CSV table of C-alpha atoms in Angstrom, one decimal:
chain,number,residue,atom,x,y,z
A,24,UNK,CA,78.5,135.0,95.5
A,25,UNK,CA,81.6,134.3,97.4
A,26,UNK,CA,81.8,132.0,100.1
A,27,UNK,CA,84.1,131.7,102.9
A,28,UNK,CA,84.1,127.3,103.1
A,29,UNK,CA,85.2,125.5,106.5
A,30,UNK,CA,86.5,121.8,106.1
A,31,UNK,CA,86.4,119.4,109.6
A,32,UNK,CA,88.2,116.6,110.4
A,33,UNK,CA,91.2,117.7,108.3
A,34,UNK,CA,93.9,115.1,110.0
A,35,UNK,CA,91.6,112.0,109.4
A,36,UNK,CA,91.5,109.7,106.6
A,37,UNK,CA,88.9,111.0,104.3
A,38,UNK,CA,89.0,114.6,105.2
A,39,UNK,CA,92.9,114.7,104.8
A,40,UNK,CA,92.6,113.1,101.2
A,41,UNK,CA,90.0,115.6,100.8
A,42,UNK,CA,92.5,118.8,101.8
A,43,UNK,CA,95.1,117.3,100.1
A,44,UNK,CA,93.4,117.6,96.6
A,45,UNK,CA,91.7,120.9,96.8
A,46,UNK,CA,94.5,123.2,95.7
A,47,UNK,CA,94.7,121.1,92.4
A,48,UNK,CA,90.7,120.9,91.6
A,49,UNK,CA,90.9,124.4,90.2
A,50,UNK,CA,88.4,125.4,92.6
A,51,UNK,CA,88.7,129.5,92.6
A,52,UNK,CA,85.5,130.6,93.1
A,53,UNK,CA,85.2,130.3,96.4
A,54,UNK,CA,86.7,133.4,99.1
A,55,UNK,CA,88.7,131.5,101.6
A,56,UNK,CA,89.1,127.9,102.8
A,57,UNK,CA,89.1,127.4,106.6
A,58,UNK,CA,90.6,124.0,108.2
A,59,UNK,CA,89.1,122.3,111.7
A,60,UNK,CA,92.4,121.7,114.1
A,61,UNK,CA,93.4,120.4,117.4
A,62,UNK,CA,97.1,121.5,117.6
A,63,UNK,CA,99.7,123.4,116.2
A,64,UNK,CA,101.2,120.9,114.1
A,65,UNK,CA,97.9,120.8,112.4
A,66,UNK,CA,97.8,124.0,111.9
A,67,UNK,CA,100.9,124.2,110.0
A,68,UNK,CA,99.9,121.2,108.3
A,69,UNK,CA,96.8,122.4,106.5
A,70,UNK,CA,98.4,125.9,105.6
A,71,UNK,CA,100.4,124.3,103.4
A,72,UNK,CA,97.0,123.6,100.9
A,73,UNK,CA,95.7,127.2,101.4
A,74,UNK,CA,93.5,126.8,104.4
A,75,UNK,CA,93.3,129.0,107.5
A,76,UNK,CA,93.6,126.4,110.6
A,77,UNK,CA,90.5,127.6,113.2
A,78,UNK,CA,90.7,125.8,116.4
A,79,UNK,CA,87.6,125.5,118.4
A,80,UNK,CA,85.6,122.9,120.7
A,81,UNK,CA,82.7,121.6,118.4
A,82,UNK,CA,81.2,120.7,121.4
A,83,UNK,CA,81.2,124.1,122.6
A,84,UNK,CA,77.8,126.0,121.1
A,85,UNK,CA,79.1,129.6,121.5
A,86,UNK,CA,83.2,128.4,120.1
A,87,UNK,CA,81.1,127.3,117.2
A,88,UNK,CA,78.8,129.9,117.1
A,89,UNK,CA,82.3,132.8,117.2
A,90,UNK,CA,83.4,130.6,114.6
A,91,UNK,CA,80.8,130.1,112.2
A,92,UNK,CA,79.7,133.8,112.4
A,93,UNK,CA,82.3,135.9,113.2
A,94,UNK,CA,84.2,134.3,110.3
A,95,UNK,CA,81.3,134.4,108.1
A,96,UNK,CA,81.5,130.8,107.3
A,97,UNK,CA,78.8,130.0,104.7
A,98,UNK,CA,79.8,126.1,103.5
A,99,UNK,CA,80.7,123.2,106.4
A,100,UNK,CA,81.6,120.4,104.9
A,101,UNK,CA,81.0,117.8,108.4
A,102,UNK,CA,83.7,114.9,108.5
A,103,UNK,CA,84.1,114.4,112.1
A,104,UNK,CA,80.9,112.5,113.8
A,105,UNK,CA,78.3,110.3,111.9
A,106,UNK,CA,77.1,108.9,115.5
A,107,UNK,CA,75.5,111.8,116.9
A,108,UNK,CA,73.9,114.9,116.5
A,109,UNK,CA,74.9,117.3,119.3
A,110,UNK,CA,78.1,119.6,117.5
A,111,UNK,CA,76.0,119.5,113.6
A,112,UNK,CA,72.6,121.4,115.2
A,113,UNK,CA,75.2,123.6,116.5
A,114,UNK,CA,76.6,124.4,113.3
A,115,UNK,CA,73.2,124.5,111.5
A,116,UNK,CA,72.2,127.3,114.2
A,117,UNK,CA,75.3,129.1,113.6
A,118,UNK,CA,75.1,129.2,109.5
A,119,UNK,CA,71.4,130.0,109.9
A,120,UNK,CA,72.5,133.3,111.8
A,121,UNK,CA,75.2,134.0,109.1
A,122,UNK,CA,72.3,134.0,106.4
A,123,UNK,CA,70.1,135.7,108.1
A,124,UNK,CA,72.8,138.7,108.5
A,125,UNK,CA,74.2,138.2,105.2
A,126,UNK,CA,71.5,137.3,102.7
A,127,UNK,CA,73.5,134.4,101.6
A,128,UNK,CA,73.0,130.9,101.1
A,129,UNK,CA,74.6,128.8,103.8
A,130,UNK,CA,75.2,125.0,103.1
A,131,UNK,CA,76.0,122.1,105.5
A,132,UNK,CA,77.3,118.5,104.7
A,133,UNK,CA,77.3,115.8,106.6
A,134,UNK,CA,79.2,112.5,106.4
A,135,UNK,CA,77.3,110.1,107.0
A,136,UNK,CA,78.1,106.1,106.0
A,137,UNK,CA,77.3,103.7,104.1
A,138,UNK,CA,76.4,101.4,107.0
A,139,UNK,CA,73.4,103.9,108.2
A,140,UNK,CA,71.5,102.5,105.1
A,141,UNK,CA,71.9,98.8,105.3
A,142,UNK,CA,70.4,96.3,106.8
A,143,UNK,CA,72.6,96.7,110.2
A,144,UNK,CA,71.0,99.5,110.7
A,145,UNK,CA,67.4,98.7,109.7
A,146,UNK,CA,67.4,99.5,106.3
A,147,UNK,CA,66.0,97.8,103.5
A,148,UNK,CA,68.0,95.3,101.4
A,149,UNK,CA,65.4,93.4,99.4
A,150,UNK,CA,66.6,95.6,96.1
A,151,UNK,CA,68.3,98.4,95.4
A,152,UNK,CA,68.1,101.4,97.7
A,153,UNK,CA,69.0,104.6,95.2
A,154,UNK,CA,70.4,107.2,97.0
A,155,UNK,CA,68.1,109.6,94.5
A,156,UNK,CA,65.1,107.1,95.8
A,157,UNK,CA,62.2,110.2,96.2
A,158,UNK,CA,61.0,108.7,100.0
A,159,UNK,CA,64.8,108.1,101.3
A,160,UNK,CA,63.7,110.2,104.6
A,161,UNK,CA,61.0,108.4,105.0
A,162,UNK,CA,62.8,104.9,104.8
A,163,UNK,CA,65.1,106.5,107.2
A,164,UNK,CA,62.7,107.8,109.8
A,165,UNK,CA,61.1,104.4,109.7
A,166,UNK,CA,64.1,102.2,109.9
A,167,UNK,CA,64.8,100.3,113.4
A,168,UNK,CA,68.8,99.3,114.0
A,169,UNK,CA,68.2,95.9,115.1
A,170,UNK,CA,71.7,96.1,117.1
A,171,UNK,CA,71.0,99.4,118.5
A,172,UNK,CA,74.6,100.6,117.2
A,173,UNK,CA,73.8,103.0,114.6
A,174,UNK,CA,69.6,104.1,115.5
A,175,UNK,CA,71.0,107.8,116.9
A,176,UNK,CA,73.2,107.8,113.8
A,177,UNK,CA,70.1,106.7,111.5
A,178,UNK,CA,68.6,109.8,114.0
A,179,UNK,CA,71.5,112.2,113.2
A,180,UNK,CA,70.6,112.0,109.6
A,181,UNK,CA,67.2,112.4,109.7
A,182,UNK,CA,67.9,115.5,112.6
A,183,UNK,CA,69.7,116.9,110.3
A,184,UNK,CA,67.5,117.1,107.4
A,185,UNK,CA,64.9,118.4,109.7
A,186,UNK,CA,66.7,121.4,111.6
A,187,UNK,CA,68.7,122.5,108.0
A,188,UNK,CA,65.0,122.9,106.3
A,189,UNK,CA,63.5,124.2,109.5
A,190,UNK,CA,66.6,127.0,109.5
A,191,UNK,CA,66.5,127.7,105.7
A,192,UNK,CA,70.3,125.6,105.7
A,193,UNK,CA,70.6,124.0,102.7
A,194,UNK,CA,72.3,119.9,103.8
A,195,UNK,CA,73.7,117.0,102.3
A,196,UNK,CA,73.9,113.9,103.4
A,197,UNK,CA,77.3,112.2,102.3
A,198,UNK,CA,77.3,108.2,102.3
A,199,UNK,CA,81.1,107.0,102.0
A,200,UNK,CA,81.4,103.4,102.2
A,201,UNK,CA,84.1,100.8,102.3
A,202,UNK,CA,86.9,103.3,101.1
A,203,UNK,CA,90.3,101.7,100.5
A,204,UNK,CA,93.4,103.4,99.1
A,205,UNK,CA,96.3,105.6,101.0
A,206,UNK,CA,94.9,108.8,102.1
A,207,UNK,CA,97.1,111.9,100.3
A,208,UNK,CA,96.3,114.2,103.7
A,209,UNK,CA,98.9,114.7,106.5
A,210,UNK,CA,97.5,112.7,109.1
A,211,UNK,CA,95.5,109.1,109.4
A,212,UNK,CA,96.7,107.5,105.8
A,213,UNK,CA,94.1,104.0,106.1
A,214,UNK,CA,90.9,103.3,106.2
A,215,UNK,CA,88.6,101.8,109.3
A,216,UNK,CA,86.8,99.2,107.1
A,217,UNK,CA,90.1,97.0,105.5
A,218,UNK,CA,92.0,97.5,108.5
A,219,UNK,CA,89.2,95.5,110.3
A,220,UNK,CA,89.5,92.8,108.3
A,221,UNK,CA,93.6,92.5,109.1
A,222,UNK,CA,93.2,93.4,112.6
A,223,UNK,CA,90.0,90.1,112.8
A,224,UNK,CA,92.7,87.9,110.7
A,225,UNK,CA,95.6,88.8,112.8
A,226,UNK,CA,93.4,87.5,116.1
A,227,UNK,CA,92.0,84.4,114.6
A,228,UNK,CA,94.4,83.8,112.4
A,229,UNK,CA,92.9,83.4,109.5
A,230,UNK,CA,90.1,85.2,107.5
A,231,UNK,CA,86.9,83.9,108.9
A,232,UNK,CA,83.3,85.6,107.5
A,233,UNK,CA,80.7,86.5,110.1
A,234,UNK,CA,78.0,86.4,107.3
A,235,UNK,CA,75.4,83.9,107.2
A,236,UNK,CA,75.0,84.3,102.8
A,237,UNK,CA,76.9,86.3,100.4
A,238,UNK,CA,76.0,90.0,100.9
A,239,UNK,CA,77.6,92.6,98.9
A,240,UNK,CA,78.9,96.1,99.7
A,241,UNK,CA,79.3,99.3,98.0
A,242,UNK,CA,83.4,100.5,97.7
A,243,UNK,CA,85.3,103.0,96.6
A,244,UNK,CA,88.6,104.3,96.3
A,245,UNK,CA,89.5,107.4,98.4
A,246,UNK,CA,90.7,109.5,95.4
A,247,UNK,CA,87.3,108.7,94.1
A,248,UNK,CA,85.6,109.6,97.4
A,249,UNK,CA,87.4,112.8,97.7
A,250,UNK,CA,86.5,113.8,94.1
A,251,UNK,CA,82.6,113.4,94.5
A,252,UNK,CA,83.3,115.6,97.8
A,253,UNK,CA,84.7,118.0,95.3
A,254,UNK,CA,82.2,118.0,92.5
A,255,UNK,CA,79.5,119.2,95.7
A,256,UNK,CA,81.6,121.8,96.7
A,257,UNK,CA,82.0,122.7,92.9
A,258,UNK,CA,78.2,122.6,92.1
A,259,UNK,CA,77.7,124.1,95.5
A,260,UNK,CA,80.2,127.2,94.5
A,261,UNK,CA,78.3,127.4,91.3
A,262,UNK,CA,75.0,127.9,92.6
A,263,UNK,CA,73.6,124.3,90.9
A,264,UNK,CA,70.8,123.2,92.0
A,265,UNK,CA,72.6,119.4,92.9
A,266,UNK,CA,69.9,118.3,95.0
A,267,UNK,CA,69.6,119.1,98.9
A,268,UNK,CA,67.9,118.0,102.1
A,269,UNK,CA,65.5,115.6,101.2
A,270,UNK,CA,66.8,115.3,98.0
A,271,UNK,CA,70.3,115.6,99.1
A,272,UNK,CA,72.0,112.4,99.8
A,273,UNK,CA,75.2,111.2,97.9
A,274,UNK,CA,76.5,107.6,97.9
A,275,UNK,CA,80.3,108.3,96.9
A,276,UNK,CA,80.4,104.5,95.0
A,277,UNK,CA,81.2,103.0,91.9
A,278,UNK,CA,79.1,99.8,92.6
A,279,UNK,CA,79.2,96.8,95.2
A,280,UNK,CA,81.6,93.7,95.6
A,281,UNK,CA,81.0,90.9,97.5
A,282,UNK,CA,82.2,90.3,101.2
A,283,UNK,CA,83.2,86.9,100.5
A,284,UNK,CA,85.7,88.3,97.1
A,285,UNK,CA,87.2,90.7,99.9
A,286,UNK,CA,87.9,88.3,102.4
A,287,UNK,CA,89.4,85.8,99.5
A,288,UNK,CA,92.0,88.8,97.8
A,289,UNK,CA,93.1,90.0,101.9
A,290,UNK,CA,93.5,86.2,103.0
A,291,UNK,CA,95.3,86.1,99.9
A,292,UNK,CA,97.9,88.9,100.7
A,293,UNK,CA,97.8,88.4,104.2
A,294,UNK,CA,99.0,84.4,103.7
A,295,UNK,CA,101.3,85.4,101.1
A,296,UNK,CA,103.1,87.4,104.1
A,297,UNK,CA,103.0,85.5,106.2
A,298,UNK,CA,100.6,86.9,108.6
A,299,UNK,CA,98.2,83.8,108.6
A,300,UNK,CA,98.9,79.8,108.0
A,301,UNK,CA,96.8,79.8,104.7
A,302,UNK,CA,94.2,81.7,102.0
A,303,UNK,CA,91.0,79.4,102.9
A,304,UNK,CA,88.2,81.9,103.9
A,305,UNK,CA,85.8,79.8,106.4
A,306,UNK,CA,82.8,80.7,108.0
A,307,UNK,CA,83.0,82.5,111.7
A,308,UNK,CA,82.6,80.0,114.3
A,309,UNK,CA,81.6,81.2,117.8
A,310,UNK,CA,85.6,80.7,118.7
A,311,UNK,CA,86.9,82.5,116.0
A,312,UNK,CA,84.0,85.0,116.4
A,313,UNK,CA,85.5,85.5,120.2
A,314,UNK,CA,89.1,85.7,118.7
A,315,UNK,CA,87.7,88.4,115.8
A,316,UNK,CA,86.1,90.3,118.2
A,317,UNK,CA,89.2,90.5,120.5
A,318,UNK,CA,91.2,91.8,117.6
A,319,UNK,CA,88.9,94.7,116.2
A,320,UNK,CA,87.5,95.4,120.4
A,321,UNK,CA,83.9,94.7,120.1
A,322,UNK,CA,81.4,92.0,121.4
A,323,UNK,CA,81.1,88.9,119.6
A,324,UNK,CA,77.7,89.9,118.6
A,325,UNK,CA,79.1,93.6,116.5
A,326,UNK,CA,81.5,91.4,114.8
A,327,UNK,CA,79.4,91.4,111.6
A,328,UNK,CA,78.8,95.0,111.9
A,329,UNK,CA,82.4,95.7,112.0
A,330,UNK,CA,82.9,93.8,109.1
A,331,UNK,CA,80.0,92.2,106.8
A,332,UNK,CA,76.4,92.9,106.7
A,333,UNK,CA,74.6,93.4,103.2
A,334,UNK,CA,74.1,96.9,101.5
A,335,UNK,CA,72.1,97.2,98.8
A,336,UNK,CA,72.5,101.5,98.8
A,337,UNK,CA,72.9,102.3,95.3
A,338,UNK,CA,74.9,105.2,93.7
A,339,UNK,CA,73.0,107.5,91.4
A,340,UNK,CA,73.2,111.1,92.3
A,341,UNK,CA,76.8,111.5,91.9
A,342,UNK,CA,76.5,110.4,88.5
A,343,UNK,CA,73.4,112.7,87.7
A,344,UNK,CA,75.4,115.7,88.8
A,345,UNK,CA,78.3,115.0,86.4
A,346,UNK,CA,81.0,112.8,88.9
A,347,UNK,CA,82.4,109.7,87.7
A,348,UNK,CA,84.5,107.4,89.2
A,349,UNK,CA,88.0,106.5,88.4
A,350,UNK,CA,88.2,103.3,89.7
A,351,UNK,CA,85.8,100.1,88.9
A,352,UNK,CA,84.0,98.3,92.1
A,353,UNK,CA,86.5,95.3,91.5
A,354,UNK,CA,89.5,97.5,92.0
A,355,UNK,CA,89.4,96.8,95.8
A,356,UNK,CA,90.1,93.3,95.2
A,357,UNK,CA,93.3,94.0,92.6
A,358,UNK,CA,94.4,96.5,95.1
A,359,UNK,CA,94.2,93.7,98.2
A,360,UNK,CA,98.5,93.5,97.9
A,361,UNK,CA,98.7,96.9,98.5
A,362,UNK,CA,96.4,97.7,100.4
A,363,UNK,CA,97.3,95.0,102.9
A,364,UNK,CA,101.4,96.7,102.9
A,365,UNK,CA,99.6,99.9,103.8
A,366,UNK,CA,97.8,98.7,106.8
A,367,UNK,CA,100.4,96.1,108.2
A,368,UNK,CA,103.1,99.6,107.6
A,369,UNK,CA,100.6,101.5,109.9
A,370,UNK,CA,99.1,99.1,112.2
């Protein structure tokens, strides 16, 4: 069955790196690739890895609804908004029509984070949370963001699930998490997450953590991130049965590192630099907590949400469906040199 696949968010960071390695993943099975844009340049831009630019507001229920049908889009693979809910149901409507006039199976993925499972956003961190754990709806539709940053996003994901069954859509929900590395795509080339921790360093000048223990995080490397994206898309093109809506979620992880080794190998490349006095990694004060806050734009309060908090989301299903990653979890700190030239190059 041939499928006509449409990829959003194209000029950021993780959809770009995403693009960018198509044409070589020896994907052929699949009709013709499609490319979200906002302006010409884009447009050239993503024709040069084999995908037709479509520009359209996402906000815009009957742009999506011409878009989706009219090009009789069957895979969305979501990279744009984890926050809210609003421009996915309109998609989901849009690919339910296509199968209902086609016959076909329609697919949606959503990105979703890391952070929507952690305990910043009400999740459980006692042990590990498996993204193959059977109930992982249910922990969802019972968690409670106790900073009231990420509930509608906690919402989204659970929304999601919801409409895509109620529409016979078949989703995934696609954790990244602290990804690292140069993006290969045309537009953003640097993460959110590692360019926090320089932009809070920069303003207090020094690295300072905002967590009370020593939480760990999942990581991963972009090429790695990209390539789980890409064994989906593959098993999805196949007609596997990879595991979908309630059963659908995908941590793209090798495995956690602490905080506290982050903040050490950045304070290390950042002092060697010359962008702060010295490597010491301290705990977050209410002053430098100000100062940290001023430098990523936040409240003192979202510093930790920004960047710390404890994850305890656990990779499993990319491994069960054949993806491994290239990169080891403690990669991200012998990368802290170079990732820290990226950011300061694009700052």
């Amino acid at each position: 069955m041939a499928h006509r696949v449409l990829i959003t968010g194209a000029s950021g960071y993780l959809g770009g790196d995403l693009l960018a390695r198509l044409p070589g993943s020896n994907l052929h099975s699949y009709e013709k690739l499609y490319a979200l844009v906002r302006t010409d340049a884009q447009a050239d831009a993503v024709k040069k890895y084999g995908a037709e630019p479509l520009k359209f507001a996402v906000n815009n229920q009957a742009e999506v609804h011409d878009a989706i049908v009219k090009n009789g889009i069957t895979i969305v693979f979501f990279l744009i908004n984890a926050l809210k809910k609003d421009s996915q149901v309109m998609f989901i409507n849009a690919l339910a029509e296509v199968r209902k006039a086609t016959g076909k199976d329609v697919h949606f993925l959503h990105t979703s984070g890391a952070k929507i499972f952690s305990g910043l956003a009400g999740a459980p961190t006692d042990g590990p949370l498996l993204d193959t754990r059977p109930d992982l709806y249910e922990v969802q539709k019972e968690q409670k963001d106790p900073f009231g940053y990420m509930q509608e996003a906690v919402e989204t994901n659970n929304a999601i699930i919801e409409l895509a069954e109620a529409m016979g859509v078949k989703a995934y929900i696609f954790a990244p998490c602290i990804v690292y590395g140069k993006s290969e795509g045309f537009g953003n080339p640097i993460s959110k997450q590692t360019v926090a921790i320089v932009k809070a360093a920069k303003a207090a000048g020094g690295v300072y953590s905002p967590n009370k223990q020593r939480p760990t995080w999942p990581v991963c490397h972009i090429s790695d991130n990209s390539t789980l994206y890409i064994r989906i898309l593959r098993g999805i093109l196949a007609g596997e049965d990879i595991g979908s809506g309630k059963s659908g979620y995908f941590l793209a992880s090798p495995g956690s590192v602490a905080w506290d080794d982050i903040y050490a190998a950045m304070a290390e490349a950042l002092a060697r630099r010359g962008v702060i006095g010295n490597a010491t990694v301290e705990k977050a004060t209410d002053t430098y907590l100000e100062k940290m806050a001023a430098g990523i734009g936040c409240p003192k309060e979202m510093v930790v949400v920004q960047l710390g908090g404890s994850c305890t989301f656990t990779p499993e299903h990319g491994a069960k469906i054949g993806w491994k990653a290239q990169y080891r979890p403690e990669h991200i700190l012998e990368a802290a040199d170079e990732e820290v030239d990226l950011i300061l190059a694009n700052l």
